[in-house]
PDB file of C-alpha atoms in Angstrom:
ATOM      1  CA  MET A   1      -4.868 -30.235  -8.786  1.00 71.00           C
ATOM      2  CA  LEU A   2      -1.256 -31.330  -8.470  1.00 68.00           C
ATOM      3  CA  LEU A   3      -1.022 -31.533 -12.265  1.00 76.00           C
ATOM      4  CA  ILE A   4      -2.337 -27.966 -12.515  1.00 74.00           C
ATOM      5  CA  GLY A   5       0.340 -26.797 -10.073  1.00 71.00           C
ATOM      6  CA  VAL A   6       3.093 -28.672 -11.916  1.00 75.00           C
ATOM      7  CA  GLY A   7       1.781 -27.257 -15.211  1.00 78.00           C
ATOM      8  CA  ILE A   8       1.975 -23.683 -13.881  1.00 73.00           C
ATOM      9  CA  LEU A   9       5.449 -24.437 -12.511  1.00 76.00           C
ATOM     10  CA  TYR A  10       6.500 -25.661 -15.969  1.00 76.00           C
ATOM     11  CA  LEU A  11       5.086 -22.540 -17.653  1.00 73.00           C
ATOM     12  CA  ALA A  12       6.852 -20.312 -15.124  1.00 75.00           C
ATOM     13  CA  PHE A  13      10.268 -21.904 -15.716  1.00 77.00           C
ATOM     14  CA  ARG A  14       9.828 -22.483 -19.454  1.00 79.00           C
ATOM     15  CA  GLY A  15      12.277 -20.430 -21.501  1.00 78.00           C
ATOM     16  CA  GLN A  16      14.328 -19.429 -18.443  1.00 76.00           C
ATOM     17  CA  ASP A  17      18.029 -20.097 -17.977  1.00 75.00           C
ATOM     18  CA  LEU A  18      17.721 -22.987 -15.519  1.00 78.00           C
ATOM     19  CA  GLN A  19      21.474 -23.224 -14.973  1.00 83.00           C
ATOM     20  CA  LYS A  20      21.680 -19.620 -13.773  1.00 83.00           C
ATOM     21  CA  ILE A  21      18.607 -20.053 -11.560  1.00 83.00           C
ATOM     22  CA  TRP A  22      20.121 -23.190 -10.002  1.00 85.00           C
ATOM     23  CA  LEU A  23      23.467 -21.400  -9.483  1.00 85.00           C
ATOM     24  CA  GLU A  24      21.707 -18.600  -7.587  1.00 84.00           C
ATOM     25  CA  ILE A  25      19.792 -21.096  -5.458  1.00 87.00           C
ATOM     26  CA  LYS A  26      22.930 -23.166  -4.767  1.00 87.00           C
ATOM     27  CA  THR A  27      24.965 -20.136  -3.672  1.00 88.00           C
ATOM     28  CA  ALA A  28      22.200 -18.592  -1.521  1.00 89.00           C
ATOM     29  CA  ASN A  29      23.223 -17.303   1.905  1.00 92.00           C
ATOM     30  CA  LEU A  30      21.961 -20.028   4.261  1.00 93.00           C
ATOM     31  CA  PHE A  31      21.983 -17.682   7.253  1.00 95.00           C
ATOM     32  CA  TYR A  32      19.136 -15.600   5.826  1.00 95.00           C
ATOM     33  CA  VAL A  33      17.275 -18.688   4.592  1.00 94.00           C
ATOM     34  CA  ILE A  34      17.396 -20.191   8.107  1.00 95.00           C
ATOM     35  CA  ILE A  35      16.236 -16.911   9.699  1.00 95.00           C
ATOM     36  CA  SER A  36      13.397 -16.836   7.161  1.00 95.00           C
ATOM     37  CA  ALA A  37      12.381 -20.418   8.021  1.00 94.00           C
ATOM     38  CA  LEU A  38      12.568 -19.722  11.774  1.00 96.00           C
ATOM     39  CA  SER A  39      10.259 -16.726  11.304  1.00 96.00           C
ATOM     40  CA  VAL A  40       7.710 -19.023   9.653  1.00 95.00           C
ATOM     41  CA  LEU A  41       8.099 -21.511  12.523  1.00 96.00           C
ATOM     42  CA  ILE A  42       7.317 -18.736  15.047  1.00 96.00           C
ATOM     43  CA  ALA A  43       4.221 -17.910  12.968  1.00 96.00           C
ATOM     44  CA  TYR A  44       3.133 -21.567  13.234  1.00 96.00           C
ATOM     45  CA  VAL A  45       3.583 -21.464  17.022  1.00 96.00           C
ATOM     46  CA  LEU A  46       1.490 -18.288  17.191  1.00 96.00           C
ATOM     47  CA  ARG A  47      -1.167 -19.975  15.036  1.00 95.00           C
ATOM     48  CA  ALA A  48      -1.340 -22.782  17.575  1.00 95.00           C
ATOM     49  CA  LEU A  49      -1.637 -20.279  20.426  1.00 95.00           C
ATOM     50  CA  ARG A  50      -4.422 -18.428  18.599  1.00 94.00           C
ATOM     51  CA  TRP A  51      -6.308 -21.649  17.920  1.00 93.00           C
ATOM     52  CA  GLN A  52      -5.993 -22.656  21.572  1.00 93.00           C
ATOM     53  CA  MET A  53      -7.592 -19.337  22.554  1.00 92.00           C
ATOM     54  CA  LEU A  54     -10.620 -20.158  20.378  1.00 90.00           C
ATOM     55  CA  TYR A  55     -10.961 -23.575  22.004  1.00 90.00           C
ATOM     56  CA  ARG A  56     -10.768 -22.180  25.508  1.00 89.00           C
ATOM     57  CA  SER A  57     -13.427 -19.584  24.727  1.00 87.00           C
ATOM     58  CA  ILE A  58     -15.892 -22.481  24.199  1.00 84.00           C
ATOM     59  CA  HIS A  59     -14.618 -24.278  27.330  1.00 85.00           C
ATOM     60  CA  TYR A  60     -12.315 -26.907  25.839  1.00 87.00           C
ATOM     61  CA  GLN A  61      -9.160 -26.867  27.963  1.00 89.00           C
ATOM     62  CA  VAL A  62      -6.872 -28.261  25.284  1.00 91.00           C
ATOM     63  CA  SER A  63      -3.097 -28.453  25.708  1.00 92.00           C
ATOM     64  CA  PHE A  64      -0.861 -26.205  23.641  1.00 94.00           C
ATOM     65  CA  LEU A  65       1.306 -29.087  22.400  1.00 94.00           C
ATOM     66  CA  ASN A  66      -1.650 -30.997  20.974  1.00 94.00           C
ATOM     67  CA  VAL A  67      -2.917 -27.855  19.250  1.00 95.00           C
ATOM     68  CA  TYR A  68       0.569 -27.201  17.849  1.00 95.00           C
ATOM     69  CA  HIS A  69       0.827 -30.758  16.511  1.00 95.00           C
ATOM     70  CA  GLY A  70      -2.629 -30.332  14.954  1.00 94.00           C
ATOM     71  CA  VAL A  71      -1.545 -27.165  13.134  1.00 95.00           C
ATOM     72  CA  ILE A  72       1.670 -28.718  11.807  1.00 95.00           C
ATOM     73  CA  ILE A  73      -0.014 -31.960  10.728  1.00 94.00           C
ATOM     74  CA  GLY A  74      -2.663 -29.853   8.995  1.00 92.00           C
ATOM     75  CA  TYR A  75      -0.003 -28.114   6.902  1.00 92.00           C
ATOM     76  CA  PHE A  76       1.604 -31.503   6.266  1.00 93.00           C
ATOM     77  CA  ALA A  77      -1.705 -32.943   5.004  1.00 91.00           C
ATOM     78  CA  ASN A  78      -2.216 -29.943   2.692  1.00 89.00           C
ATOM     79  CA  LEU A  79       0.824 -31.132   0.741  1.00 87.00           C
ATOM     80  CA  ALA A  80      -1.175 -34.238  -0.190  1.00 84.00           C
ATOM     81  CA  LEU A  81      -4.494 -32.543  -0.946  1.00 83.00           C
ATOM     82  CA  PRO A  82      -5.430 -28.840  -0.697  1.00 80.00           C
ATOM     83  CA  ARG A  83      -7.675 -27.974   2.281  1.00 79.00           C
ATOM     84  CA  LEU A  84      -7.417 -31.557   3.574  1.00 85.00           C
ATOM     85  CA  GLY A  85      -5.309 -30.191   6.414  1.00 85.00           C
ATOM     86  CA  GLU A  86      -8.266 -28.279   7.887  1.00 88.00           C
ATOM     87  CA  VAL A  87     -10.132 -31.554   8.418  1.00 88.00           C
ATOM     88  CA  VAL A  88      -7.059 -33.545   9.463  1.00 91.00           C
ATOM     89  CA  ARG A  89      -6.088 -31.128  12.209  1.00 91.00           C
ATOM     90  CA  CYS A  90      -9.634 -31.312  13.576  1.00 90.00           C
ATOM     91  CA  SER A  91      -9.276 -35.105  13.606  1.00 91.00           C
ATOM     92  CA  VAL A  92      -6.002 -34.720  15.532  1.00 92.00           C
ATOM     93  CA  MET A  93      -7.825 -32.691  18.201  1.00 91.00           C
ATOM     94  CA  HIS A  94     -10.564 -35.317  18.368  1.00 90.00           C
ATOM     95  CA  LYS A  95      -7.960 -38.035  18.928  1.00 90.00           C
ATOM     96  CA  THR A  96      -5.845 -36.159  21.462  1.00 90.00           C
ATOM     97  CA  GLU A  97      -8.437 -34.024  23.279  1.00 90.00           C
ATOM     98  CA  ASN A  98     -11.754 -35.674  22.312  1.00 89.00           C
ATOM     99  CA  VAL A  99     -13.090 -32.400  20.891  1.00 88.00           C
ATOM    100  CA  PRO A 100     -15.978 -32.971  18.433  1.00 85.00           C
ATOM    101  CA  VAL A 101     -14.667 -32.643  14.878  1.00 83.00           C
ATOM    102  CA  PHE A 102     -17.339 -30.170  13.796  1.00 79.00           C
ATOM    103  CA  SER A 103     -16.744 -27.927  16.824  1.00 81.00           C
ATOM    104  CA  SER A 104     -13.072 -27.836  15.801  1.00 84.00           C
ATOM    105  CA  LEU A 105     -14.032 -27.172  12.197  1.00 84.00           C
ATOM    106  CA  GLY A 106     -16.054 -24.155  13.303  1.00 84.00           C
ATOM    107  CA  THR A 107     -13.015 -22.703  15.080  1.00 88.00           C
ATOM    108  CA  VAL A 108     -10.797 -23.404  12.040  1.00 88.00           C
ATOM    109  CA  ILE A 109     -13.196 -21.581   9.714  1.00 87.00           C
ATOM    110  CA  THR A 110     -13.354 -18.693  12.213  1.00 88.00           C
ATOM    111  CA  GLU A 111      -9.577 -18.216  12.266  1.00 88.00           C
ATOM    112  CA  ARG A 112      -9.385 -18.595   8.494  1.00 88.00           C
ATOM    113  CA  LEU A 113     -11.907 -15.780   8.130  1.00 89.00           C
ATOM    114  CA  PHE A 114      -9.571 -13.528  10.123  1.00 90.00           C
ATOM    115  CA  ASP A 115      -6.678 -14.523   7.851  1.00 91.00           C
ATOM    116  CA  VAL A 116      -8.765 -13.642   4.797  1.00 90.00           C
ATOM    117  CA  LEU A 117      -9.573 -10.278   6.407  1.00 91.00           C
ATOM    118  CA  VAL A 118      -5.871  -9.595   7.020  1.00 92.00           C
ATOM    119  CA  LEU A 119      -5.041 -10.585   3.436  1.00 91.00           C
ATOM    120  CA  PHE A 120      -7.740  -8.229   2.172  1.00 92.00           C
ATOM    121  CA  ILE A 121      -6.442  -5.356   4.348  1.00 92.00           C
ATOM    122  CA  THR A 122      -2.817  -5.907   3.288  1.00 90.00           C
ATOM    123  CA  GLY A 123      -3.892  -6.080  -0.363  1.00 88.00           C
ATOM    124  CA  LEU A 124      -5.776  -2.825   0.027  1.00 89.00           C
ATOM    125  CA  ALA A 125      -2.761  -1.226   1.733  1.00 88.00           C
ATOM    126  CA  MET A 126      -0.553  -2.384  -1.137  1.00 85.00           C
ATOM    127  CA  LEU A 127      -2.901  -0.727  -3.631  1.00 82.00           C
ATOM    128  CA  VAL A 128      -3.085   2.517  -1.647  1.00 82.00           C
ATOM    129  CA  PHE A 129       0.624   2.965  -0.907  1.00 81.00           C
ATOM    130  CA  GLN A 130       2.063   1.402  -4.077  1.00 78.00           C
ATOM    131  CA  TYR A 131      -0.653   2.226  -6.576  1.00 76.00           C
ATOM    132  CA  ASP A 132       1.660   3.244  -9.428  1.00 75.00           C
ATOM    133  CA  VAL A 133       3.718   0.072  -9.103  1.00 72.00           C
ATOM    134  CA  VAL A 134       0.904  -2.460  -8.773  1.00 74.00           C
ATOM    135  CA  ILE A 135      -1.901  -1.088 -10.953  1.00 74.00           C
ATOM    136  CA  ASP A 136      -0.002  -1.693 -14.209  1.00 71.00           C
ATOM    137  CA  PHE A 137       0.434  -5.374 -13.342  1.00 69.00           C
ATOM    138  CA  LEU A 138      -3.191  -5.767 -12.263  1.00 67.00           C
ATOM    139  CA  TYR A 139      -4.490  -4.159 -15.438  1.00 65.00           C
ATOM    140  CA  HIS A 140      -2.245  -5.686 -18.102  1.00 62.00           C
ATOM    141  CA  ARG A 141      -1.448  -9.096 -16.590  1.00 63.00           C
ATOM    142  CA  ILE A 142      -4.693  -9.863 -14.745  1.00 61.00           C
ATOM    143  CA  TYR A 143      -7.652  -7.778 -15.936  1.00 58.00           C
ATOM    144  CA  GLN A 144      -6.911  -7.871 -19.677  1.00 58.00           C
ATOM    145  CA  ASN A 145      -6.190 -11.620 -19.654  1.00 61.00           C
ATOM    146  CA  ILE A 146      -9.425 -12.356 -17.796  1.00 59.00           C
ATOM    147  CA  ALA A 147     -11.398 -10.026 -20.073  1.00 58.00           C
ATOM    148  CA  ASN A 148      -9.964 -11.702 -23.198  1.00 62.00           C
ATOM    149  CA  HIS A 149     -10.859 -15.154 -21.896  1.00 56.00           C
ATOM    150  CA  LEU A 150     -14.389 -14.074 -20.909  1.00 57.00           C
ATOM    151  CA  MET A 151     -14.998 -12.766 -24.412  1.00 64.00           C
ATOM    152  CA  ARG A 152     -14.417 -16.282 -25.746  1.00 65.00           C
ATOM    153  CA  VAL A 153     -16.657 -18.014 -23.191  1.00 61.00           C
ATOM    154  CA  ASN A 154     -19.899 -19.637 -24.340  1.00 65.00           C
ATOM    155  CA  TYR A 155     -22.306 -18.248 -21.735  1.00 67.00           C
ATOM    156  CA  VAL A 156     -25.021 -20.805 -22.540  1.00 73.00           C
ATOM    157  CA  TRP A 157     -22.724 -23.621 -21.440  1.00 73.00           C
ATOM    158  CA  LEU A 158     -21.583 -21.581 -18.420  1.00 69.00           C
ATOM    159  CA  VAL A 159     -25.180 -20.995 -17.222  1.00 80.00           C
ATOM    160  CA  ALA A 160     -26.033 -24.669 -17.847  1.00 82.00           C
ATOM    161  CA  PHE A 161     -23.015 -25.771 -15.813  1.00 78.00           C
ATOM    162  CA  GLY A 162     -24.021 -23.405 -12.974  1.00 82.00           C
ATOM    163  CA  ILE A 163     -27.566 -24.792 -12.877  1.00 88.00           C
ATOM    164  CA  ILE A 164     -26.282 -28.392 -12.859  1.00 88.00           C
ATOM    165  CA  MET A 165     -23.926 -27.634  -9.959  1.00 85.00           C
ATOM    166  CA  ILE A 166     -26.699 -25.939  -7.935  1.00 89.00           C
ATOM    167  CA  LEU A 167     -28.997 -28.936  -8.509  1.00 89.00           C
ATOM    168  CA  PHE A 168     -26.215 -31.376  -7.624  1.00 85.00           C
ATOM    169  CA  PHE A 169     -25.401 -29.725  -4.298  1.00 80.00           C
ATOM    170  CA  GLY A 170     -29.099 -29.242  -3.534  1.00 84.00           C
ATOM    171  CA  VAL A 171     -29.817 -32.960  -4.011  1.00 84.00           C
ATOM    172  CA  LEU A 172     -26.656 -33.881  -2.073  1.00 76.00           C
ATOM    173  CA  PHE A 173     -27.698 -31.666   0.845  1.00 72.00           C
ATOM    174  CA  TYR A 174     -31.218 -33.171   0.828  1.00 75.00           C
ATOM    175  CA  LEU A 175     -29.942 -36.769   0.765  1.00 73.00           C
ATOM    176  CA  LEU A 176     -27.413 -36.121   3.528  1.00 65.00           C
ATOM    177  CA  ARG A 177     -30.067 -34.518   5.692  1.00 65.00           C
ATOM    178  CA  ARG A 178     -32.430 -37.485   5.226  1.00 67.00           C
ATOM    179  CA  ARG A 179     -29.728 -40.089   5.731  1.00 64.00           C
ATOM    180  CA  VAL A 180     -28.064 -38.489   8.707  1.00 60.00           C
ATOM    181  CA  GLY A 181     -31.295 -37.402  10.408  1.00 57.00           C
ATOM    182  CA  LYS A 182     -30.750 -36.277  13.982  1.00 56.00           C
ATOM    183  CA  LYS A 183     -26.994 -36.349  13.523  1.00 57.00           C
ATOM    184  CA  PHE A 184     -27.404 -33.445  11.106  1.00 54.00           C
ATOM    185  CA  LEU A 185     -28.780 -31.307  13.923  1.00 50.00           C
ATOM    186  CA  ARG A 186     -25.860 -32.252  16.179  1.00 56.00           C
ATOM    187  CA  ILE A 187     -23.410 -31.371  13.411  1.00 56.00           C
ATOM    188  CA  PHE A 188     -25.104 -27.992  12.963  1.00 55.00           C
ATOM    189  CA  VAL A 189     -24.978 -27.303  16.720  1.00 54.00           C
ATOM    190  CA  SER A 190     -21.272 -28.243  16.849  1.00 54.00           C
ATOM    191  CA  LEU A 191     -20.430 -25.996  13.915  1.00 58.00           C
ATOM    192  CA  ARG A 192     -22.402 -23.138  15.437  1.00 64.00           C
ATOM    193  CA  GLN A 193     -20.497 -23.596  18.689  1.00 59.00           C
ATOM    194  CA  GLY A 194     -17.182 -23.327  16.841  1.00 60.00           C
ATOM    195  CA  PHE A 195     -18.321 -20.272  14.879  1.00 62.00           C
ATOM    196  CA  GLY A 196     -19.223 -18.526  18.141  1.00 68.00           C
ATOM    197  CA  SER A 197     -15.777 -19.083  19.654  1.00 73.00           C
ATOM    198  CA  TYR A 198     -14.495 -15.574  18.887  1.00 74.00           C
ATOM    199  CA  SER A 199     -17.610 -13.791  20.134  1.00 78.00           C
ATOM    200  CA  LYS A 200     -17.304 -15.636  23.472  1.00 79.00           C
ATOM    201  CA  MET A 201     -13.638 -14.780  23.881  1.00 80.00           C
ATOM    202  CA  LYS A 202     -12.758 -12.468  26.772  1.00 82.00           C
ATOM    203  CA  ASN A 203      -9.399 -11.193  25.503  1.00 84.00           C
ATOM    204  CA  LYS A 204     -10.285 -10.410  21.908  1.00 88.00           C
ATOM    205  CA  TRP A 205      -7.460  -7.874  21.697  1.00 91.00           C
ATOM    206  CA  LEU A 206      -4.949 -10.664  22.435  1.00 92.00           C
ATOM    207  CA  PHE A 207      -6.393 -12.759  19.605  1.00 91.00           C
ATOM    208  CA  LEU A 208      -6.129  -9.811  17.205  1.00 93.00           C
ATOM    209  CA  LEU A 209      -2.577  -9.076  18.382  1.00 94.00           C
ATOM    210  CA  CYS A 210      -1.674 -12.714  17.761  1.00 94.00           C
ATOM    211  CA  THR A 211      -3.143 -12.499  14.246  1.00 93.00           C
ATOM    212  CA  PHE A 212      -1.109  -9.353  13.548  1.00 95.00           C
ATOM    213  CA  ALA A 213       2.048 -11.046  14.868  1.00 95.00           C
ATOM    214  CA  ILE A 214       1.517 -14.117  12.650  1.00 95.00           C
ATOM    215  CA  TRP A 215       1.429 -12.012   9.503  1.00 94.00           C
ATOM    216  CA  SER A 216       4.303  -9.852  10.745  1.00 95.00           C
ATOM    217  CA  PHE A 217       6.524 -12.922  11.010  1.00 96.00           C
ATOM    218  CA  TYR A 218       5.466 -13.994   7.521  1.00 95.00           C
ATOM    219  CA  LEU A 219       6.577 -10.553   6.354  1.00 95.00           C
ATOM    220  CA  ILE A 220       9.892 -10.864   8.210  1.00 95.00           C
ATOM    221  CA  SER A 221      10.380 -14.223   6.502  1.00 95.00           C
ATOM    222  CA  MET A 222       9.853 -12.701   3.044  1.00 95.00           C
ATOM    223  CA  TYR A 223      12.104  -9.745   3.881  1.00 95.00           C
ATOM    224  CA  CYS A 224      15.004 -11.813   5.265  1.00 94.00           C
ATOM    225  CA  CYS A 225      15.019 -14.095   2.241  1.00 93.00           C
ATOM    226  CA  LEU A 226      15.591 -11.082  -0.029  1.00 93.00           C
ATOM    227  CA  TYR A 227      19.142 -10.950   1.349  1.00 94.00           C
ATOM    228  CA  ALA A 228      19.786 -14.612   0.537  1.00 92.00           C
ATOM    229  CA  ILE A 229      20.739 -13.877  -3.087  1.00 92.00           C
ATOM    230  CA  PRO A 230      22.616 -10.838  -4.482  1.00 91.00           C
ATOM    231  CA  SER A 231      20.027 -10.023  -7.170  1.00 90.00           C
ATOM    232  CA  THR A 232      17.323  -9.213  -4.584  1.00 92.00           C
ATOM    233  CA  SER A 233      19.480  -7.965  -1.704  1.00 90.00           C
ATOM    234  CA  ASN A 234      19.049  -4.308  -2.745  1.00 91.00           C
ATOM    235  CA  LEU A 235      15.254  -4.433  -2.488  1.00 90.00           C
ATOM    236  CA  HIS A 236      13.469  -2.630   0.332  1.00 88.00           C
ATOM    237  CA  PHE A 237      10.707  -3.471   2.766  1.00 90.00           C
ATOM    238  CA  ASN A 238       7.917  -2.502   0.339  1.00 90.00           C
ATOM    239  CA  ALA A 239       9.020  -5.239  -2.088  1.00 91.00           C
ATOM    240  CA  ALA A 240       8.773  -7.842   0.679  1.00 93.00           C
ATOM    241  CA  PHE A 241       5.311  -6.510   1.573  1.00 93.00           C
ATOM    242  CA  THR A 242       4.128  -6.854  -2.037  1.00 91.00           C
ATOM    243  CA  ALA A 243       5.639 -10.345  -2.253  1.00 92.00           C
ATOM    244  CA  LEU A 244       3.763 -11.271   0.942  1.00 94.00           C
ATOM    245  CA  VAL A 245       0.409 -10.151  -0.498  1.00 92.00           C
ATOM    246  CA  PHE A 246       1.036 -11.972  -3.792  1.00 90.00           C
ATOM    247  CA  SER A 247       2.138 -15.115  -1.945  1.00 91.00           C
ATOM    248  CA  GLY A 248      -0.970 -14.956   0.266  1.00 90.00           C
ATOM    249  CA  PHE A 249      -3.240 -15.064  -2.762  1.00 87.00           C
ATOM    250  CA  ALA A 250      -1.069 -17.788  -4.308  1.00 86.00           C
ATOM    251  CA  MET A 251      -1.366 -20.032  -1.245  1.00 86.00           C
ATOM    252  CA  ALA A 252      -5.157 -19.624  -1.360  1.00 82.00           C
ATOM    253  CA  ALA A 253      -5.155 -21.424  -4.734  1.00 79.00           C
ATOM    254  CA  PRO A 254      -6.419 -25.048  -4.574  1.00 79.00           C
ATOM    255  CA  VAL A 255      -2.989 -26.516  -5.355  1.00 80.00           C
ATOM    256  CA  GLN A 256      -0.805 -28.641  -3.066  1.00 79.00           C
ATOM    257  CA  GLY A 257       1.545 -26.332  -1.157  1.00 79.00           C
ATOM    258  CA  GLY A 258       0.868 -23.540  -3.645  1.00 82.00           C
ATOM    259  CA  ILE A 259       3.344 -25.189  -6.020  1.00 83.00           C
ATOM    260  CA  GLY A 260       3.693 -23.350  -9.299  1.00 84.00           C
ATOM    261  CA  VAL A 261       1.219 -20.615  -8.399  1.00 86.00           C
ATOM    262  CA  PHE A 262       3.464 -19.423  -5.536  1.00 90.00           C
ATOM    263  CA  HIS A 263       6.544 -19.356  -7.773  1.00 90.00           C
ATOM    264  CA  TRP A 264       4.812 -17.435 -10.572  1.00 88.00           C
ATOM    265  CA  MET A 265       3.064 -14.911  -8.305  1.00 88.00           C
ATOM    266  CA  VAL A 266       6.076 -14.118  -6.116  1.00 91.00           C
ATOM    267  CA  ALA A 267       8.383 -13.822  -9.137  1.00 91.00           C
ATOM    268  CA  GLN A 268       5.870 -11.454 -10.761  1.00 88.00           C
ATOM    269  CA  SER A 269       5.741  -9.344  -7.595  1.00 89.00           C
ATOM    270  CA  LEU A 270       9.500  -8.759  -7.769  1.00 91.00           C
ATOM    271  CA  VAL A 271       9.348  -7.924 -11.483  1.00 88.00           C
ATOM    272  CA  LEU A 272       7.429  -4.805 -10.373  1.00 86.00           C
ATOM    273  CA  TYR A 273      10.655  -3.636  -8.703  1.00 89.00           C
ATOM    274  CA  ALA A 274      12.882  -4.094 -11.779  1.00 86.00           C
ATOM    275  CA  ILE A 275      14.036  -7.593 -10.812  1.00 89.00           C
ATOM    276  CA  SER A 276      14.247 -10.064 -13.692  1.00 90.00           C
ATOM    277  CA  PHE A 277      11.666 -12.846 -13.717  1.00 88.00           C
ATOM    278  CA  LYS A 278      14.550 -15.353 -13.580  1.00 90.00           C
ATOM    279  CA  ASP A 279      15.877 -13.861 -10.335  1.00 91.00           C
ATOM    280  CA  GLY A 280      12.348 -13.649  -8.962  1.00 91.00           C
ATOM    281  CA  LEU A 281      11.927 -17.381  -9.635  1.00 91.00           C
ATOM    282  CA  ALA A 282      15.166 -18.114  -7.784  1.00 92.00           C
ATOM    283  CA  TYR A 283      13.937 -16.127  -4.762  1.00 94.00           C
ATOM    284  CA  ALA A 284      10.506 -17.784  -4.858  1.00 92.00           C
ATOM    285  CA  THR A 285      12.048 -21.251  -5.125  1.00 92.00           C
ATOM    286  CA  ILE A 286      14.338 -20.656  -2.143  1.00 93.00           C
ATOM    287  CA  ILE A 287      11.609 -19.410   0.173  1.00 93.00           C
ATOM    288  CA  HIS A 288       9.035 -21.981  -0.982  1.00 92.00           C
ATOM    289  CA  SER A 289      11.467 -24.907  -0.725  1.00 92.00           C
ATOM    290  CA  SER A 290      12.613 -23.875   2.764  1.00 93.00           C
ATOM    291  CA  GLN A 291       9.010 -23.724   3.977  1.00 93.00           C
ATOM    292  CA  ILE A 292       8.095 -27.071   2.394  1.00 92.00           C
ATOM    293  CA  LEU A 293      11.179 -28.682   3.946  1.00 93.00           C
ATOM    294  CA  LEU A 294      10.239 -27.210   7.336  1.00 94.00           C
ATOM    295  CA  ILE A 295       6.696 -28.622   7.053  1.00 94.00           C
ATOM    296  CA  LEU A 296       7.977 -32.050   5.967  1.00 94.00           C
ATOM    297  CA  VAL A 297      10.386 -32.334   8.910  1.00 95.00           C
ATOM    298  CA  LEU A 298       8.024 -30.955  11.558  1.00 95.00           C
ATOM    299  CA  GLY A 299       5.009 -32.721  10.056  1.00 93.00           C
ATOM    300  CA  CYS A 300       6.647 -36.164  10.109  1.00 94.00           C
ATOM    301  CA  PHE A 301       7.771 -35.618  13.713  1.00 94.00           C
ATOM    302  CA  SER A 302       4.335 -34.412  14.890  1.00 94.00           C
ATOM    303  CA  ALA A 303       2.497 -37.164  12.997  1.00 92.00           C
ATOM    304  CA  PHE A 304       4.712 -39.804  14.618  1.00 93.00           C
ATOM    305  CA  LEU A 305       4.072 -38.427  18.113  1.00 91.00           C
ATOM    306  CA  ILE A 306       0.305 -38.199  17.587  1.00 90.00           C
ATOM    307  CA  LEU A 307       0.040 -41.702  16.093  1.00 88.00           C
ATOM    308  CA  MET A 308       1.860 -43.098  19.135  1.00 84.00           C
ATOM    309  CA  LYS A 309      -0.592 -41.419  21.529  1.00 79.00           C
ATOM    310  CA  PRO A 310      -3.645 -43.317  22.785  1.00 75.00           C
ATOM    311  CA  ASP A 311      -7.074 -41.796  22.204  1.00 70.00           C
ATOM    312  CA  SER A 312      -7.950 -39.248  24.889  1.00 65.00           C
ATOM    313  CA  LYS A 313     -10.797 -38.977  27.322  1.00 60.00           C
ATOM    314  CA  PRO A 314     -13.174 -35.971  27.254  1.00 53.00           C
ATOM    315  CA  THR A 315     -11.522 -32.711  28.301  1.00 49.00           C
ATOM    316  CA  ARG A 316     -14.744 -30.883  29.051  1.00 51.00           C
TER     317      ARG A 316
END
């Protein structure tokens, strides 16, 4: 997966004037980069607060600091392996608050579903309000490329592969159920408990407001970073909104930290507003690098604190 990301990164930068891109990055206005990074940090804090609300709705009185460390360590782990962070942060909560891992996993999946919903709504809003700008990219760069590749696919092999995968997961599920036995039922109950965390919440409006605020700070981060380099400083709010939607889909890709995919998608989003792909890559590199650096620093600090903590007693 890392090789795929590096490969996409190579394809994105291939044929570009790397010296000019590096000059733009080197001379970026640090004030706006720092404001952008701080906006992302506030979004992380709000994520921790939102996750704590889900825990408390199923009667786990977890501390905010432990939840925050879990969120940050989760992002840190995603740099090693995509989606690993979702499991790691549940393990952090088991260590610090003795919350069953599968109950935590249920809450994580619940909040991720809300993020997917927000991404879908923002994508739809982008299509509605910027149809003329976006539709050309979606048709020529996405639809036609996919259609051309599908025309060359051998559907016999595709169907055979699908059947093999269904059989594989079916056998795996059967063997796990037999081997685990009664533990399987406990796992199912724990997951179901986590999934029901939102429905049991009293202040659902506060959870939704928190979700809105998280994505608003992501948008502020994208917008502030536009002013970091001269080539993008004349862009307006709608460009930042489009870049946010494109970056959201890029970060959903199964690649460590969205490397490569993030750079290509965000640069393409700015091309829609008459910005050169080279300048778009410079912008994408600045915002991506600042976020990765933030995660590395905070993640190392949180991981150190959690590793030094003794295992907790039940909090329920």
